[in-house]
Amino acid sequence: MENFTMKFYFTHILARNGRYLAAGMATILCMLSFSTVNAQSRAGDLAFGFDLGSNKYYGNFTGSEFGADGDLFIRWNMMDWLGLQVGYNLGQLRYAVGKSAIDANPAYFGTGVTTGTSVYPNTNITIDPTNVMRTSTWDLMLTASPFPSQSFVPSFILGAEYLNFEPRTGNNNQALPNNAAAVYQKSVLGAVMGVGFDMYINNKVTFNGKILAHLTGTDWLDDYSNPNNSSQDAFLTFGLGFGYVLFSAPEPVTAPLMHTDVERNTYNNNTYNNTTNTTVNHRDTTLVVGIDTIFMSSPSDTVYLLNPKLNAIYNYPGTLFIVNTDQFNMAQGGNVDNLNRIKELVVQCPDMRIEVQGFASDEGTPERNQELSEQRALRIKTWLVAQGVNSEKISNTVGFGTSRPLVIVPVGGTASALEAARVQNRRIAIRVVHTCE
């Protein structure tokens, strides 16, 4: 059996399957370029899903053959970036019994034999041109995601594996000779490692995929252990599929940005991180809640042009949308002015990069409100690009649904009071991702 180190594994894999990996990466990048959904990879999420794909065997008889496989999994996010996943995989590995393999291993195949007519030494098992190994695995894995806040979430995977395998002839479905003689254990412990991704279609559904290397812990996967060169067999699995979030932990709700006496007027001081500012209760100036969240209470405010700080968030409640749509409400005065203020923030210097955040009011279902907030953020990006803003200045668009209201909707209020509150929550905020140098 070939003595290959881990470096050989991956060099061999890339050499033989580079075009497949390149095609897969191109597909992933294309999907990522069209993705604008805000990821929901959060601690407490419980999801299940499936993958369907292909596999590739590496051992004493490594060739160009691929098999088929599929798996089911359930994953619990212990942290935003760290998950515990249990998976079950069922597949069939294949390898060709060619002249080179027969000539190199006479102790196993015999001498002067041909496939289809000859039998293995001291047996009545026909030497078929192809052999198969049926595999089933139970995997316990940790998944680590370096970018859990993105809509496309890559991950690294590492875990332990319980493998059961069954080597048989491909045409006649006979147990291979060492299998038939019960020479080895067919249930073994091994390891699994690889990479994967989840791309959020919406809050509940993901498109996912993974590439896993299965280190079997046995050199009998192909029914033969070369006494002169004994090393464990391995196989790769490639899969694409879908996942569904069964349970999601409640999203933390930030304190609403209310007009209260604890808000601070920072406009006249030309700063918004000075904790010595005087407490005021004005209604016609720019207001700050906390340190980094700025409430634009008037279209005439220009605090966003005063050296904006990295990660500062500028709220534009005056950028209003028609209920249940991502269309601008041009019937509301000042809407165009607020849109232009957003543009001025973005184009004030070449280095400026922003994230557009969308929000919705509390009518309708949480799922629809989340969708609306994402659409509204994307609508702002589309408008800015149409106004001549370089799309590279807009690093990301995200939606927060109803999780971060600007004002509290009064309970039991009149229809006009309810709408007056809700209209302020159908808003846009801009986060500074990279500020002016």
Coordinates of C-alpha atoms in Angstrom, one line a residue:
M1 CA 0.0 0.0 0.0
E2 CA 1.3 3.4 -0.9
N3 CA 3.2 5.2 1.9
F4 CA 1.8 8.7 1.6
T5 CA 2.1 11.5 4.1
M6 CA -0.5 14.2 4.6
K7 CA 1.4 16.4 2.2
F8 CA 1.2 13.7 -0.4
Y9 CA -2.5 13.4 0.2
F10 CA -3.3 17.0 -0.7
T11 CA -0.7 17.3 -3.5
H12 CA -2.1 14.2 -5.1
I13 CA -5.7 15.4 -4.7
L14 CA -4.9 18.8 -6.2
A15 CA -3.0 17.3 -9.1
R16 CA -5.8 14.9 -10.1
N17 CA -8.8 16.9 -9.2
G18 CA -7.7 20.5 -9.7
R19 CA -10.2 21.3 -12.4
Y20 CA -13.1 20.1 -10.2
L21 CA -11.9 22.1 -7.2
A22 CA -11.4 25.2 -9.4
A23 CA -14.9 24.8 -10.9
G24 CA -16.3 24.5 -7.4
M25 CA -14.5 27.6 -6.1
A26 CA -15.6 29.6 -9.1
T27 CA -19.2 28.6 -8.4
I28 CA -18.9 29.6 -4.8
L29 CA -17.4 33.0 -5.7
C30 CA -20.2 33.7 -8.1
M31 CA -22.8 32.9 -5.6
L32 CA -21.0 35.0 -3.0
S33 CA -20.9 38.0 -5.4
F34 CA -24.7 38.0 -5.6
S35 CA -25.3 37.4 -1.9
T36 CA -26.6 40.3 0.2
V37 CA -28.4 38.5 3.0
N38 CA -27.2 39.1 6.5
A39 CA -25.9 36.0 8.1
Q40 CA -27.6 34.4 11.1
S41 CA -24.8 32.2 12.3
R42 CA -25.3 32.8 16.0
A43 CA -24.8 31.0 19.3
G44 CA -27.7 28.8 20.1
D45 CA -28.7 28.0 16.5
L46 CA -29.7 24.4 15.9
A47 CA -29.8 23.3 12.2
F48 CA -30.1 20.2 10.2
G49 CA -29.3 19.5 6.6
F50 CA -28.0 17.2 3.9
D51 CA -25.3 17.1 1.2
L52 CA -25.1 15.0 -1.9
G53 CA -21.9 14.6 -3.9
S54 CA -19.0 12.4 -4.8
N55 CA -16.1 10.7 -3.2
K56 CA -12.5 9.6 -4.1
Y57 CA -10.5 6.7 -2.7
Y58 CA -6.7 6.8 -2.0
G59 CA -4.8 3.6 -1.2
N60 CA -2.9 0.8 -2.8
F61 CA -5.1 0.8 -6.0
T62 CA -5.6 4.6 -6.4
G63 CA -7.0 5.5 -9.8
S64 CA -9.3 8.0 -11.4
E65 CA -12.6 6.5 -10.3
F66 CA -15.2 8.5 -8.3
G67 CA -18.1 7.2 -6.3
A68 CA -21.3 8.7 -5.0
D69 CA -22.2 9.6 -1.4
G70 CA -24.6 11.7 0.7
D71 CA -24.9 12.7 4.3
L72 CA -27.2 14.1 6.9
F73 CA -26.1 16.3 9.7
I74 CA -27.3 18.3 12.7
R75 CA -25.3 21.2 14.0
W76 CA -25.5 23.3 17.2
N77 CA -23.7 26.6 17.4
M78 CA -22.0 26.7 20.9
M79 CA -20.7 30.2 19.9
D80 CA -21.2 32.4 16.9
W81 CA -18.0 31.0 15.4
L82 CA -17.9 27.5 16.9
G83 CA -20.3 24.7 16.2
L84 CA -20.7 21.0 17.2
Q85 CA -21.9 18.8 14.3
V86 CA -23.0 15.2 14.2
G87 CA -23.2 13.7 10.7
Y88 CA -24.0 10.4 9.1
N89 CA -22.5 9.6 5.7
L90 CA -23.3 6.8 3.3
G91 CA -21.3 6.2 0.1
Q92 CA -19.6 3.8 -2.3
L93 CA -15.9 4.1 -3.2
R94 CA -14.6 2.5 -6.4
Y95 CA -11.3 1.5 -7.9
A96 CA -10.4 -0.2 -11.2
V97 CA -8.6 -3.6 -11.3
G98 CA -6.2 -2.9 -14.2
K99 CA -3.2 -4.8 -15.5
S100 CA -0.8 -2.6 -13.6
A101 CA -2.5 -3.3 -10.3
I102 CA -2.6 -7.1 -11.0
D103 CA 1.1 -7.2 -12.0
A104 CA 2.2 -5.1 -8.9
N105 CA 0.3 -7.3 -6.4
P106 CA 0.5 -11.0 -7.4
A107 CA 0.1 -12.2 -3.8
Y108 CA -3.4 -10.7 -3.9
F109 CA -4.5 -11.3 -7.5
G110 CA -2.4 -14.2 -8.6
T111 CA -0.4 -14.4 -11.8
G112 CA -1.4 -14.7 -15.4
V113 CA -5.0 -13.6 -14.6
T114 CA -7.6 -11.6 -16.5
T115 CA -10.5 -9.7 -15.2
G116 CA -14.0 -11.1 -15.7
T117 CA -12.9 -14.8 -16.0
S118 CA -10.1 -15.5 -13.4
V119 CA -10.7 -15.9 -9.7
Y120 CA -8.7 -14.7 -6.7
P121 CA -6.2 -17.3 -5.4
N122 CA -7.7 -20.2 -3.5
T123 CA -11.3 -18.8 -3.8
N124 CA -14.2 -18.9 -6.2
I125 CA -14.5 -15.1 -6.2
T126 CA -14.3 -13.7 -9.7
I127 CA -11.8 -10.8 -10.3
D128 CA -14.1 -8.1 -11.6
P129 CA -12.7 -5.1 -13.5
T130 CA -14.0 -2.8 -10.8
N131 CA -14.2 -3.2 -7.0
V132 CA -16.3 -1.2 -4.6
M133 CA -16.2 -0.3 -0.9
R134 CA -19.5 0.5 0.7
T135 CA -18.9 3.0 3.5
S136 CA -21.0 4.4 6.3
T137 CA -19.7 6.8 8.8
W138 CA -20.8 8.6 12.0
D139 CA -18.8 11.8 12.5
L140 CA -18.5 14.1 15.5
M141 CA -17.0 17.3 14.4
L142 CA -16.1 20.8 15.5
T143 CA -16.7 23.6 13.0
A144 CA -14.9 26.9 13.3
S145 CA -16.0 29.9 11.3
P146 CA -13.6 32.8 11.0
F147 CA -16.3 35.1 9.6
P148 CA -19.6 34.2 11.3
S149 CA -21.2 37.7 10.7
Q150 CA -21.1 37.4 6.9
S151 CA -23.8 36.1 4.5
F152 CA -21.2 33.6 3.2
V153 CA -19.7 31.7 6.2
P154 CA -16.6 29.6 5.5
S155 CA -15.6 27.0 8.1
F156 CA -12.8 24.7 9.1
I157 CA -13.8 21.2 10.2
L158 CA -12.1 18.7 12.5
G159 CA -13.4 15.6 14.2
A160 CA -13.5 11.9 15.0
E161 CA -15.1 9.2 12.8
Y162 CA -16.6 5.8 13.3
L163 CA -16.3 3.9 9.9
N164 CA -17.9 0.7 8.8
F165 CA -16.9 -0.5 5.3
E166 CA -17.6 -3.5 3.1
P167 CA -15.2 -4.3 0.2
R168 CA -16.9 -6.3 -2.7
T169 CA -16.5 -7.0 -6.3
G170 CA -18.2 -4.5 -8.6
N171 CA -20.1 -6.7 -11.0
N172 CA -20.9 -9.9 -9.1
N173 CA -21.3 -8.3 -5.7
Q174 CA -19.1 -10.9 -4.0
A175 CA -17.2 -10.2 -0.8
L176 CA -13.5 -9.7 -1.7
P177 CA -11.2 -12.5 -0.5
N178 CA -9.9 -11.0 2.8
N179 CA -13.3 -9.7 3.6
A180 CA -14.8 -13.2 3.0
A181 CA -12.1 -14.7 5.2
A182 CA -12.7 -12.1 8.0
V183 CA -9.1 -11.2 8.1
Y184 CA -9.7 -7.7 9.5
Q185 CA -12.2 -5.6 11.4
K186 CA -14.6 -3.7 9.3
S187 CA -15.6 -1.2 11.9
V188 CA -12.8 1.2 12.9
L189 CA -12.1 4.6 14.4
G190 CA -10.5 7.4 12.4
A191 CA -10.4 11.1 11.9
V192 CA -12.0 13.6 9.6
M193 CA -10.9 17.1 8.6
G194 CA -11.7 19.6 5.9
V195 CA -13.4 22.9 4.9
G196 CA -17.0 23.9 4.3
F197 CA -19.3 26.8 3.8
D198 CA -22.8 28.0 4.6
M199 CA -24.4 30.7 2.4
Y200 CA -27.6 32.1 3.8
I201 CA -30.5 32.2 1.4
N202 CA -32.7 33.7 4.2
N203 CA -32.8 33.4 8.0
K204 CA -33.8 29.8 8.0
V205 CA -32.4 28.2 4.8
T206 CA -28.7 27.8 3.8
F207 CA -26.9 26.5 0.8
N208 CA -23.9 24.6 2.0
G209 CA -21.0 22.4 0.9
K210 CA -17.9 20.8 2.2
I211 CA -14.8 18.9 1.3
L212 CA -13.7 16.3 3.9
A213 CA -10.6 14.1 4.1
H214 CA -11.4 10.9 5.9
L215 CA -8.3 9.3 7.6
T216 CA -9.6 5.8 8.1
G217 CA -7.2 4.3 10.6
T218 CA -7.1 1.1 8.7
D219 CA -5.1 -0.2 5.7
W220 CA -7.8 -2.7 4.8
L221 CA -10.3 -0.4 3.2
D222 CA -9.6 -1.8 -0.3
D223 CA -9.3 -5.4 1.2
Y224 CA -5.6 -5.6 0.9
S225 CA -2.7 -4.6 3.1
N226 CA 0.7 -4.7 1.5
P227 CA 3.1 -6.4 4.0
N228 CA 6.0 -4.4 2.5
N229 CA 4.4 -1.0 2.7
S230 CA 1.5 -0.8 5.2
S231 CA -0.2 2.6 5.6
Q232 CA -3.7 3.7 6.3
D233 CA -6.1 4.2 3.5
A234 CA -8.1 7.4 3.0
F235 CA -10.9 8.9 1.0
L236 CA -12.3 12.3 0.2
T237 CA -15.9 13.4 0.1
F238 CA -17.2 16.4 -1.8
G239 CA -20.8 17.5 -1.2
L240 CA -23.3 20.3 -1.8
G241 CA -26.7 20.6 -0.2
F242 CA -29.1 22.7 2.0
G243 CA -29.6 23.3 5.6
Y244 CA -32.5 24.5 7.7
V245 CA -32.4 26.3 11.1
L246 CA -34.7 24.4 13.4
F247 CA -34.2 26.7 16.3
S248 CA -32.6 30.1 16.6
A249 CA -31.8 31.9 19.8
P250 CA -33.5 35.2 20.3
E251 CA -31.5 38.0 18.7
P252 CA -30.3 40.5 21.3
V253 CA -32.2 43.7 21.1
T254 CA -30.3 47.0 21.5
A255 CA -31.8 49.8 23.4
P256 CA -34.0 51.9 21.2
L257 CA -32.7 55.4 20.4
M258 CA -35.2 57.5 22.3
H259 CA -35.4 61.3 22.6
T260 CA -34.6 61.5 26.3
D261 CA -32.8 63.9 28.6
V262 CA -29.7 61.5 28.7
E263 CA -29.0 62.1 25.0
R264 CA -26.1 64.4 24.4
N265 CA -25.8 67.3 21.9
T266 CA -22.5 67.0 20.1
Y267 CA -23.1 69.0 17.0
N268 CA -21.9 72.3 18.3
N269 CA -18.7 70.7 19.7
N270 CA -17.8 69.1 16.4
T271 CA -17.3 65.7 18.1
Y272 CA -19.2 62.7 19.2
N273 CA -16.8 60.9 21.5
N274 CA -16.3 63.5 24.1
T275 CA -17.9 62.2 27.3
T276 CA -17.8 65.7 28.9
N277 CA -20.6 67.1 26.7
T278 CA -23.4 68.8 28.4
T279 CA -26.7 66.9 28.8
V280 CA -29.5 68.5 26.8
N281 CA -33.0 67.8 25.6
H282 CA -33.0 69.5 22.2
R283 CA -35.1 68.2 19.4
D284 CA -33.5 70.0 16.5
T285 CA -29.9 68.9 16.7
T286 CA -27.9 65.8 16.0
L287 CA -28.2 63.4 19.0
V288 CA -25.9 60.7 20.1
V289 CA -27.0 57.6 22.1
G290 CA -24.0 55.9 23.7
I291 CA -20.7 56.9 22.0
D292 CA -20.9 55.7 18.4
T293 CA -24.5 55.8 17.3
I294 CA -25.6 59.2 15.8
F295 CA -29.2 60.1 15.3
M296 CA -29.7 62.5 12.4
S297 CA -32.7 64.5 13.5
S298 CA -32.5 67.1 10.8
P299 CA -31.5 66.9 7.1
S300 CA -29.5 70.1 7.6
D301 CA -27.2 68.4 10.1
T302 CA -23.7 67.9 8.7
V303 CA -22.0 66.1 11.6
Y304 CA -21.3 63.2 9.2
L305 CA -18.8 65.5 7.4
L306 CA -16.8 66.1 10.6
N307 CA -14.1 63.4 10.5
P308 CA -16.4 60.4 10.9
K309 CA -15.0 57.8 13.3
L310 CA -14.4 54.1 12.3
N311 CA -17.5 52.0 13.1
A312 CA -19.7 55.1 13.9
I313 CA -23.3 54.5 12.9
Y314 CA -25.4 57.3 11.4
N315 CA -29.2 56.8 11.6
Y316 CA -31.3 58.3 9.0
P317 CA -34.9 57.9 10.1
G318 CA -35.9 60.6 7.6
T319 CA -35.1 58.1 4.8
L320 CA -38.6 56.7 4.7
F321 CA -40.1 53.7 2.9
I322 CA -43.7 52.9 1.9
V323 CA -45.1 50.2 4.2
N324 CA -44.3 46.6 3.2
T325 CA -42.1 47.7 0.3
D326 CA -38.5 48.8 -0.4
Q327 CA -39.7 51.8 -2.4
F328 CA -38.9 55.3 -1.1
N329 CA -41.9 57.3 0.3
M330 CA -41.6 60.4 -1.8
A331 CA -44.8 61.7 -0.3
Q332 CA -42.8 62.4 2.9
G333 CA -41.0 65.8 2.9
G334 CA -37.2 65.7 3.1
N335 CA -36.8 62.1 1.8
V336 CA -34.7 63.2 -1.1
D337 CA -32.6 65.5 1.1
N338 CA -31.9 62.5 3.4
L339 CA -30.8 60.4 0.5
N340 CA -28.5 63.1 -0.6
R341 CA -27.0 63.4 2.9
I342 CA -26.2 59.6 2.7
K343 CA -24.5 60.2 -0.6
E344 CA -22.5 63.1 0.8
L345 CA -21.3 60.9 3.6
V346 CA -20.1 58.3 1.2
V347 CA -18.3 60.5 -1.3
Q348 CA -16.7 63.0 1.1
C349 CA -13.3 61.3 0.6
P350 CA -11.7 58.5 -1.6
D351 CA -11.0 56.3 1.4
M352 CA -14.6 56.2 2.8
R353 CA -16.2 52.7 2.9
I354 CA -19.6 52.0 4.4
E355 CA -22.0 49.3 5.4
V356 CA -25.7 50.0 4.7
Q357 CA -28.1 48.8 7.4
G358 CA -31.8 48.3 6.8
F359 CA -34.6 48.3 9.4
A360 CA -38.3 47.6 9.4
S361 CA -41.4 48.4 11.5
D362 CA -43.2 45.8 13.5
E363 CA -46.2 45.0 11.1
G364 CA -46.2 41.6 9.6
T365 CA -44.2 38.5 10.4
P366 CA -40.6 38.6 11.6
E367 CA -39.5 36.7 8.5
R368 CA -41.1 39.3 6.2
N369 CA -39.7 42.2 8.2
Q370 CA -36.2 40.7 8.0
E371 CA -36.6 40.3 4.2
L372 CA -37.8 44.0 3.9
S373 CA -34.9 45.3 5.9
E374 CA -32.5 43.5 3.7
Q375 CA -34.2 44.7 0.5
R376 CA -34.2 48.3 1.8
A377 CA -30.5 48.2 2.5
L378 CA -29.9 46.9 -1.0
R379 CA -32.3 49.6 -2.4
I380 CA -30.0 52.3 -0.9
K381 CA -26.9 50.7 -2.5
T382 CA -28.7 50.5 -5.8
W383 CA -29.7 54.2 -5.6
L384 CA -26.2 55.3 -4.6
V385 CA -24.6 53.4 -7.5
A386 CA -27.2 54.9 -9.9
Q387 CA -26.1 58.4 -8.6
G388 CA -22.6 57.6 -9.6
V389 CA -21.1 56.3 -6.4
N390 CA -18.4 53.7 -6.9
S391 CA -19.9 50.3 -5.7
E392 CA -16.6 49.5 -4.0
K393 CA -17.3 52.2 -1.5
I394 CA -20.3 50.0 -0.2
S395 CA -18.6 47.1 1.5
N396 CA -21.8 45.4 2.6
T397 CA -25.6 45.6 3.0
V398 CA -27.3 44.0 6.0
G399 CA -30.8 43.9 7.4
F400 CA -31.9 43.8 11.1
G401 CA -35.6 43.4 10.7
T402 CA -37.4 44.7 13.8
S403 CA -34.7 43.8 16.2
R404 CA -33.4 47.3 16.7
P405 CA -36.3 49.8 16.8
L406 CA -35.5 53.5 16.8
V407 CA -38.6 54.4 18.7
I408 CA -41.0 52.3 20.9
V409 CA -44.4 51.8 19.3
P410 CA -47.0 52.9 21.8
V411 CA -49.3 50.1 23.1
G412 CA -53.0 50.9 22.6
G413 CA -52.3 54.1 20.8
T414 CA -54.3 55.7 18.1
A415 CA -53.8 54.6 14.5
S416 CA -52.0 57.9 13.7
A417 CA -49.7 57.5 16.8
L418 CA -48.8 54.0 15.8
E419 CA -48.0 55.0 12.3
A420 CA -46.0 58.0 13.4
A421 CA -43.8 55.6 15.5
R422 CA -43.6 52.9 12.9
V423 CA -42.6 55.2 10.1
Q424 CA -39.5 56.2 12.0
N425 CA -38.5 52.5 12.4
R426 CA -38.6 52.0 8.6
R427 CA -35.2 53.5 8.3
I428 CA -31.6 53.3 7.1
A429 CA -28.4 53.5 9.0
I430 CA -24.8 53.8 7.7
R431 CA -21.9 52.3 9.5
V432 CA -18.4 53.6 8.7
V433 CA -16.2 50.6 7.7
H434 CA -13.2 52.6 6.6
T435 CA -12.9 56.3 7.3
C436 CA -11.0 59.2 5.7
E437 CA -7.2 59.0 6.0

